[in-house]
Short mmCIF file of C-alpha atoms and ligand atoms in Angstrom, two decimals:
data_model
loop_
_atom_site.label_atom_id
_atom_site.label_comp_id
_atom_site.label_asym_id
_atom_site.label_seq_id
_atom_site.Cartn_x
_atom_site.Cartn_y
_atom_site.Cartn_z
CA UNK V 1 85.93 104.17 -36.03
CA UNK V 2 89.67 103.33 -35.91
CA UNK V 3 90.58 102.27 -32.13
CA UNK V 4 93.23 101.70 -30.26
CA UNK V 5 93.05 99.72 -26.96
CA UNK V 6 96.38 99.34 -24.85
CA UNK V 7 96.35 96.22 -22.69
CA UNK V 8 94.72 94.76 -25.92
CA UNK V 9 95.81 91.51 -25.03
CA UNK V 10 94.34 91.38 -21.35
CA UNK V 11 91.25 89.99 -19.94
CA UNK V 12 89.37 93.21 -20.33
CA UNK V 13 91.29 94.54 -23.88
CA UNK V 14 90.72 91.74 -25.50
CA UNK V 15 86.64 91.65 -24.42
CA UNK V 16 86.63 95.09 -25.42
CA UNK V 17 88.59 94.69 -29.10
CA UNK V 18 85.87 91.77 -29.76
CA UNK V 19 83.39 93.97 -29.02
CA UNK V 20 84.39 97.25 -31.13
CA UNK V 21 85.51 94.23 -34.07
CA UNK V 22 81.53 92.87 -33.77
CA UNK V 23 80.23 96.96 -34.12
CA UNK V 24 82.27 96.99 -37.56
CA UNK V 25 85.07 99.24 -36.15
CA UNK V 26 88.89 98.53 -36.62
CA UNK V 27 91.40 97.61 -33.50
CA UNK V 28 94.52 98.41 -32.81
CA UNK V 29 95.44 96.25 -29.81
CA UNK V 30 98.33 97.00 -28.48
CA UNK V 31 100.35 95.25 -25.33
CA UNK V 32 103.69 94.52 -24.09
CA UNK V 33 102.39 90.61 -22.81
CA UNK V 34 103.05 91.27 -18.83
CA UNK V 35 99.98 90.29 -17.58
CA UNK V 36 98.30 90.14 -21.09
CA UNK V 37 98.65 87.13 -23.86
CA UNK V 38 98.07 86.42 -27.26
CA UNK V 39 96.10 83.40 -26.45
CA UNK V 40 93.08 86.12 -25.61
CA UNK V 41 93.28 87.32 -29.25
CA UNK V 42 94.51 84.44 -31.40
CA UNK V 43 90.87 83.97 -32.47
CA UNK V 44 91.12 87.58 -33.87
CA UNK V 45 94.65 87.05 -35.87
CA UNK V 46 94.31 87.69 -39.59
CA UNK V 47 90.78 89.69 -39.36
CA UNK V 48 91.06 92.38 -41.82
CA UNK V 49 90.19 95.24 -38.56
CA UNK V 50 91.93 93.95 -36.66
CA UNK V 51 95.46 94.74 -35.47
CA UNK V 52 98.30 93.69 -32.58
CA UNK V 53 101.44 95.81 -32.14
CA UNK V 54 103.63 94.33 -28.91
CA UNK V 55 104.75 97.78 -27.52
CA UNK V 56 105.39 98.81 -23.81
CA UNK V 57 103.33 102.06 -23.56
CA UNK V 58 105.33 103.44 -21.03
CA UNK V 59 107.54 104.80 -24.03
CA UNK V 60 106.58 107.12 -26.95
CA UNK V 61 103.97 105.48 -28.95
CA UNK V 62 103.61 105.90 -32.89
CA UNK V 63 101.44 104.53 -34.83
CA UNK V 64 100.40 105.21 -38.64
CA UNK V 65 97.57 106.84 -39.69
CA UNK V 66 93.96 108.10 -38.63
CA UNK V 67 92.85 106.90 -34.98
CA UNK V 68 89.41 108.19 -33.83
CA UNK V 69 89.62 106.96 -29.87
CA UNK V 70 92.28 105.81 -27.58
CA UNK V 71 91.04 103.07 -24.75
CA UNK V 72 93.26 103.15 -22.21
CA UNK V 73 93.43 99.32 -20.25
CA UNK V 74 97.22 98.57 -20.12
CA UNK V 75 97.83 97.69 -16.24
CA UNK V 76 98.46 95.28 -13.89
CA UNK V 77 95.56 94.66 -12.03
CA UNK V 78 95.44 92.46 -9.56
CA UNK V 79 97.17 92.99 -5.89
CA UNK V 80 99.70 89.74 -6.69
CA UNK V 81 100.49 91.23 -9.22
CA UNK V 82 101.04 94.56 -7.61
CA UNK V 83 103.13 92.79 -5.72
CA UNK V 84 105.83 91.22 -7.82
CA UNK V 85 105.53 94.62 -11.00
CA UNK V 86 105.26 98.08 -8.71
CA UNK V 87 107.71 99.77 -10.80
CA UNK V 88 105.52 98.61 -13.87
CA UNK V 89 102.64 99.09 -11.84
CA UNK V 90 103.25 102.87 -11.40
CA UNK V 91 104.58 103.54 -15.02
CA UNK V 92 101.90 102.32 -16.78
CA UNK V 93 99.67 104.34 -14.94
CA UNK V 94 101.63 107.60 -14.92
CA UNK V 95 104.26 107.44 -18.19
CA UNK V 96 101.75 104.94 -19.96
CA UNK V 97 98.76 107.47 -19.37
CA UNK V 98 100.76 110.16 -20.59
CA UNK V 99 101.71 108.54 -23.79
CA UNK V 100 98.30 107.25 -24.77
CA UNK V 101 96.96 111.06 -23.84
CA UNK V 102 99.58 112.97 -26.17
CA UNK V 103 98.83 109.57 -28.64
CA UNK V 104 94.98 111.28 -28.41
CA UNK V 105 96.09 114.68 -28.92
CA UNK V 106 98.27 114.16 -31.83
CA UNK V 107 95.41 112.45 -33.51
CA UNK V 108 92.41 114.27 -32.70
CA UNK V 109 91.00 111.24 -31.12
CA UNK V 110 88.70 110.35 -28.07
CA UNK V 111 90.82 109.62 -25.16
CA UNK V 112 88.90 107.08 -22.18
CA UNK V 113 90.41 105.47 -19.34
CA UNK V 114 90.28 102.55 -17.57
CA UNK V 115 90.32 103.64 -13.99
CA UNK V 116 89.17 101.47 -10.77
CA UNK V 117 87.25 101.18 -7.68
CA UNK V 118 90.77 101.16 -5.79
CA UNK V 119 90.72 104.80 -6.24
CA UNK V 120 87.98 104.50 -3.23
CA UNK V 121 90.30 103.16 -1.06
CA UNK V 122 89.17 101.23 1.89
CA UNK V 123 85.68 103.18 1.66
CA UNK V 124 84.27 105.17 4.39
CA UNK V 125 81.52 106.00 2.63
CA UNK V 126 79.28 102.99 1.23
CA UNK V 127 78.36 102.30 -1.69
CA UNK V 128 80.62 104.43 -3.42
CA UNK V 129 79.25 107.47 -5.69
CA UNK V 130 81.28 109.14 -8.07
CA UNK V 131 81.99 112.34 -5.65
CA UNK V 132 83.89 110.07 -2.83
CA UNK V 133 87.21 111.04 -3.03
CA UNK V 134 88.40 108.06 -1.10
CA UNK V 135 90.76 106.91 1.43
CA UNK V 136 93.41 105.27 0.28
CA UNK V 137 97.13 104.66 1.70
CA UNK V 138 99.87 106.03 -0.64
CA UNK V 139 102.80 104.12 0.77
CA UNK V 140 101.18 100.37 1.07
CA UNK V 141 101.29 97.88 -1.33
CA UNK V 142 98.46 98.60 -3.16
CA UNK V 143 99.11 102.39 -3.49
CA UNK V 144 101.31 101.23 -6.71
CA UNK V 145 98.14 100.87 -8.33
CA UNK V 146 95.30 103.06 -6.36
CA UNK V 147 97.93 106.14 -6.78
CA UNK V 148 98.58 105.42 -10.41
CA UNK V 149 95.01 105.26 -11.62
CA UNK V 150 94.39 108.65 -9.36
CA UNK V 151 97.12 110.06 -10.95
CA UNK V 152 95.95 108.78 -14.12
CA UNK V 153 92.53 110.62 -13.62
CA UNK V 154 94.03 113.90 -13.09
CA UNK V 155 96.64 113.53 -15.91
CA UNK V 156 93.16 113.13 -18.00
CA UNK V 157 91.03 115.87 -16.80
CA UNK V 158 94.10 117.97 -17.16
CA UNK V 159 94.32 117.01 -20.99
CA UNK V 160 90.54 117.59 -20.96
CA UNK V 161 90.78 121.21 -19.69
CA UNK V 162 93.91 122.64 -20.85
CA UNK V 163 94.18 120.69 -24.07
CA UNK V 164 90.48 120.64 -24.84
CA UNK V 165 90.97 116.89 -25.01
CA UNK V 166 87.41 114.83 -25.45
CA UNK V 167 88.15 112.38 -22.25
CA UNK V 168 86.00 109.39 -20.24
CA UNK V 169 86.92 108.32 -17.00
CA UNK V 170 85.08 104.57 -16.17
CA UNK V 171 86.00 103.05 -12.70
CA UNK V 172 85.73 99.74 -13.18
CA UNK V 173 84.63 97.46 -10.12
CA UNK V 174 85.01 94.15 -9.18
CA UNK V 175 85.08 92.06 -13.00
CA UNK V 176 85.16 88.47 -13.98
CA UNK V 177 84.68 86.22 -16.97
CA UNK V 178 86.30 84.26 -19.14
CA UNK V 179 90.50 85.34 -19.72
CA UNK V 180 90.99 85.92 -16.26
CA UNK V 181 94.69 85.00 -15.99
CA UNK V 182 94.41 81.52 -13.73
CA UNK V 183 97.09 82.18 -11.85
CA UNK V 184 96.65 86.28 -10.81
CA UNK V 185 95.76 85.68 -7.50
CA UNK V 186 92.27 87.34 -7.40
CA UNK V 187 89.38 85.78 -5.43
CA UNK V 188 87.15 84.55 -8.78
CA UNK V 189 90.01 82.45 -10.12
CA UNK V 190 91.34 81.19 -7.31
CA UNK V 191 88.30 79.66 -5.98
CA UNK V 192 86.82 78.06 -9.33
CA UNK V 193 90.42 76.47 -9.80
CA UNK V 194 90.48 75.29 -5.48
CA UNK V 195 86.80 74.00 -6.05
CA UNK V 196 87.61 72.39 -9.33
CA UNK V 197 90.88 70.86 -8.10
CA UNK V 198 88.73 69.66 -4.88
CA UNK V 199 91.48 72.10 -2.48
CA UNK V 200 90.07 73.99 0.41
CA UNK V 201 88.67 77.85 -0.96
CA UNK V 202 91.03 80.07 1.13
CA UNK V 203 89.08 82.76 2.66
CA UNK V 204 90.99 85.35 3.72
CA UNK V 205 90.17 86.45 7.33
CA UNK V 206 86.65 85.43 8.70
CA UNK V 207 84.83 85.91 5.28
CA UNK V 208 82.93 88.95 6.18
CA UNK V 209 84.82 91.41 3.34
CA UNK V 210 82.49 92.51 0.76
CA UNK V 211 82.68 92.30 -2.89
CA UNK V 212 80.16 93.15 -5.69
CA UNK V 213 80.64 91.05 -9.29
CA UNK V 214 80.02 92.13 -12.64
CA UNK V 215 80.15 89.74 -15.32
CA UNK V 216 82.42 90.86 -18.44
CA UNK V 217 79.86 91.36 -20.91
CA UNK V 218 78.00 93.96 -18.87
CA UNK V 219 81.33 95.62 -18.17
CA UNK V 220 81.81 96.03 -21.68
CA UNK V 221 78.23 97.44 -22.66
CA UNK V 222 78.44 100.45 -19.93
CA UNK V 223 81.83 100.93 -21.32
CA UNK V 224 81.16 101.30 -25.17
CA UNK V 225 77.94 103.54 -23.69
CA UNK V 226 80.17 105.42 -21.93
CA UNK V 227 82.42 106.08 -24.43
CA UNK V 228 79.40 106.97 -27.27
CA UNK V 229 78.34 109.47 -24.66
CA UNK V 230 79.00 112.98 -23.65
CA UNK V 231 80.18 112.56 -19.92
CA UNK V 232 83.55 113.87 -19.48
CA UNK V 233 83.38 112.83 -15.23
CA UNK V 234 83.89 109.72 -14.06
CA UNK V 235 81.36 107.22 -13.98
CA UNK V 236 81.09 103.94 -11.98
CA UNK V 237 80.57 100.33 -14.08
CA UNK V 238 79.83 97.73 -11.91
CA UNK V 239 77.51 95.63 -11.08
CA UNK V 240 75.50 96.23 -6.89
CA UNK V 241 75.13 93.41 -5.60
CA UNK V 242 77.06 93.05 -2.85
CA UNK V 243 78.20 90.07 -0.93
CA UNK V 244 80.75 88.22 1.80
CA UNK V 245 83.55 86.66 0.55
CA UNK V 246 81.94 83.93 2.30
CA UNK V 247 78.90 83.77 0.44
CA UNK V 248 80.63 83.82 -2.77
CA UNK V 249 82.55 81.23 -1.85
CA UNK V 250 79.76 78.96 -0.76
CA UNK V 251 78.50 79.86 -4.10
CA UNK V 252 81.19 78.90 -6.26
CA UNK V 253 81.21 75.29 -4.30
CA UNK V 254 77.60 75.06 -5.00
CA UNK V 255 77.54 75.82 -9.01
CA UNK V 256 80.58 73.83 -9.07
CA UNK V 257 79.01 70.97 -7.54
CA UNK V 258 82.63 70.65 -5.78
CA UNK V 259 83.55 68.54 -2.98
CA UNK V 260 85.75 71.63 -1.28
CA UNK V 261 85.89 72.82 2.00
CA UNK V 262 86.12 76.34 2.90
CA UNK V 263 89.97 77.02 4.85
CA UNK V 264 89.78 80.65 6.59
CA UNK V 265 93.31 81.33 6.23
CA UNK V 266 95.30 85.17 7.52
CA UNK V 267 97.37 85.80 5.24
CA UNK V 268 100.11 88.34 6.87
CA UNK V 269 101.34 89.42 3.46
CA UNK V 270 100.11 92.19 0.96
CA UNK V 271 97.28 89.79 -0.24
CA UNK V 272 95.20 91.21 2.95
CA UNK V 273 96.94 94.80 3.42
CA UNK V 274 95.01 97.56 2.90
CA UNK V 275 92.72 95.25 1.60
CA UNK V 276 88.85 97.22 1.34
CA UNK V 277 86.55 95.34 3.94
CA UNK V 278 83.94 96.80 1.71
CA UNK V 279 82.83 97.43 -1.62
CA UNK V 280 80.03 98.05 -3.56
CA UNK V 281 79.10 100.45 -6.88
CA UNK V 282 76.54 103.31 -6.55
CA UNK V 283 75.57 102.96 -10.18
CA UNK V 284 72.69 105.62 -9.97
CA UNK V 285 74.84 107.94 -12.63
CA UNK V 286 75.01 105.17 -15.08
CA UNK V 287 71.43 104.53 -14.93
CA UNK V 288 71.04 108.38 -15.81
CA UNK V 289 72.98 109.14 -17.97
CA UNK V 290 73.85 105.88 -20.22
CA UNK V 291 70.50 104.24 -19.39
CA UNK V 292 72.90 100.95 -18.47
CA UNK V 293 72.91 98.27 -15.63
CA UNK V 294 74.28 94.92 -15.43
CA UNK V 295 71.65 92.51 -17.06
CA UNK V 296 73.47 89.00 -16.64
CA UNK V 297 72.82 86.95 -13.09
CA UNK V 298 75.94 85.58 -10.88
CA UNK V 299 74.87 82.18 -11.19
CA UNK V 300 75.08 82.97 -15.36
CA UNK V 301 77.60 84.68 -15.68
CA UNK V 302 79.56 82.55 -13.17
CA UNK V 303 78.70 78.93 -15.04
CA UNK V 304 80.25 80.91 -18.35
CA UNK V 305 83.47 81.71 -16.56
CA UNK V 306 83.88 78.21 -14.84
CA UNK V 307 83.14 76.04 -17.96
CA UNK V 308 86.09 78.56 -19.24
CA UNK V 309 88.50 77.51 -16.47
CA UNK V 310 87.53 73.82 -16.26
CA UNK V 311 89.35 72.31 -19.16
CA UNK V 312 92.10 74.76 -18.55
CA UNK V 313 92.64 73.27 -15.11
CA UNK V 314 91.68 69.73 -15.31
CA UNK V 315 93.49 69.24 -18.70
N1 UDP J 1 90.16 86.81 -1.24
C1 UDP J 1 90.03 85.64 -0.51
N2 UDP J 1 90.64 84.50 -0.94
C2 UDP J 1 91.40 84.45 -2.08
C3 UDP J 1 91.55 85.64 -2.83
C4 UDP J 1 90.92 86.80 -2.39
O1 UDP J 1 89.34 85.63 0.53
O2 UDP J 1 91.93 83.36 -2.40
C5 UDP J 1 89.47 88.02 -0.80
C6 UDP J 1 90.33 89.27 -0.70
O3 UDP J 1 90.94 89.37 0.57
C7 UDP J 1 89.31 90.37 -0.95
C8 UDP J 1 88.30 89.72 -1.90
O4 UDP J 1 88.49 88.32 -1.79
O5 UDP J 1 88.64 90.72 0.25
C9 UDP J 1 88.49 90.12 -3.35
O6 UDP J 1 89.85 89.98 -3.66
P1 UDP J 1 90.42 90.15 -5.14
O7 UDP J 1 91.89 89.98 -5.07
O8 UDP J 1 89.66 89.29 -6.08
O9 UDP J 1 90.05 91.64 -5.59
P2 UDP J 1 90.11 93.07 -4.88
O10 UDP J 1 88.70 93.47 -4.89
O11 UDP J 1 90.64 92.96 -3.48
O12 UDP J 1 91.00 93.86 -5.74
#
């Protein structure tokens, strides 16, 4: 197959392009380098499948011959991030969707999108299953990104039924490996770089807001099942166990063998707004129907991702 992933260049692009490259498929990764960089796909430069166009895919996209899918990933994705791109934040999930659909329709091509746990909200129904419609705040600071991707699902089933479009919807939870940006303000980077700079982990409140981590690599498998199947609805990738903030914390300190204390800090800004107090994927449909769930442990997958950050912090 002949791919094309926007966001290409981005913690989860660039997983996914070394993942379709290792199947024997071609890549077209494409990104405009906001949150993404080249550093994630240098080690791909020059392979004869492989492909990087910088292009902002908020405007018409063209590109050259046969595609067979279109993988959807360009966004900013973390709440700082949110923060300082909104407008960018928005368009790439409204404009940017739109492109990559009509890029899928002119081509004949398979059309699946990266969509999130945010469109959940702040739960009230827990763990979430694919038929929670959520509760989320349009006008806060992370309704940039919760109302994008929610429009960005109903820009795609709308392609699906009235264009006969072959679409996948994957919400994505709570992801970390190696090519996290260090600097993008989410909990996993920030606390391997506090614990392996010996700084207080900043825990934001009293620790008692949930998360639930998958590593990359299992992220990546229930995606490329997801995409091989039929399942035009949404399904959840993530991995279910659920813990404090506290816990992980306390976690990262231990299997960083760190010094570090643990701050609890309030923040007043948009880093705690709207900010879920709980989290946690129902995977029973990907079980079903893509026979999938995460395989690799925290303590794993977490070692991986802080031998990544380690000489990139401590020079
Ligand atoms: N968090 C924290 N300290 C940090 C960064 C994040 O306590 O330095 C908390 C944050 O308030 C949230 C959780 O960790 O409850 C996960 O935050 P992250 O930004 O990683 O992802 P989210 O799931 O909120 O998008």
């Amino acid at each position: 197959m002949r791919i094309l992933i926007t966001g290409g260049a981005g913690f989860l692009g660039s997983h996914l392009s070394d993942r379709f490259i290792a199947e024997g498929h071609s890549v077209i990764a494409m990104d405009n380098l906001l949150t993404g960089s080249t550093a994630n796909i240098e080690h791909l430069a020059g392979h004869d499948r492989f492909m990087f166009i910088k292009h902002d895919v908020t405007n018409y996209i063209y590109v050259e011959g046969e595609i067979d899918a279109v993988l959807h990933f360009a966004s900013p994705a973390s709440p700082i991030d949110y923060l300082e791109y909104p407008i960018p934040t928005l368009k790439v999930g409204a404009l940017g969707t739109h492109k990559a659909l009509g890029l899928a329709k002119a081509k004949n091509a398979r059309f699946l999108l990266a969509s999130t746990s945010e469109v959940y909200g702040d739960p009230l129904i827990h763990p979430q299953t694919e038929d929670y419609w959520g509760n989320v705040n349009p006008i806060g600071p992370r309704g940039v990104y919760d109302e994008a991707k929610r429009f960005a699902e109903a820009m795609t089933m709308a392609y699906h039924r009235y264009h006969q479009l072959d679409t996948r919807i994957v919400r994505i939870f709570n992801t970390y490996g190696p090519r996290m940006r260090q600097e993008d303000g989410r909990v996993v980077p920030n606390f391997i770089a506090q614990a392996l700079r010996g700084e207080p982990l900043t825990v934001y409140g009293d620790g008692s807001r949930t998360r639930a981590f998958c590593f990359v690599d299992d992220l990546v498998e229930g995606i490329y099942r997801l995409l091989m199947s039929n399942e035009v609805e949404p399904v959840n990738i993530g991995n279910p166990s659920e813990m404090t903030i506290l816990q992980f914390a306390e976690k990262i300190i231990e299997l960083t063998g760190s010094t570090s204390e643990i701050a609890f800090i309030e923040p007043t800004d948009m880093r705690i707004k709207d900010d879920p107090k709980v989290r946690q994927p129902d995977i029973s449909k990907a079980r079903r129907i893509l026979n999938w769930e995460p395989r690799v442990p925290l303590e794993v997958g977490l070692t991986k991702t802080i031998d990544y950050f380690r000489p990139r912090i401590l020079g």
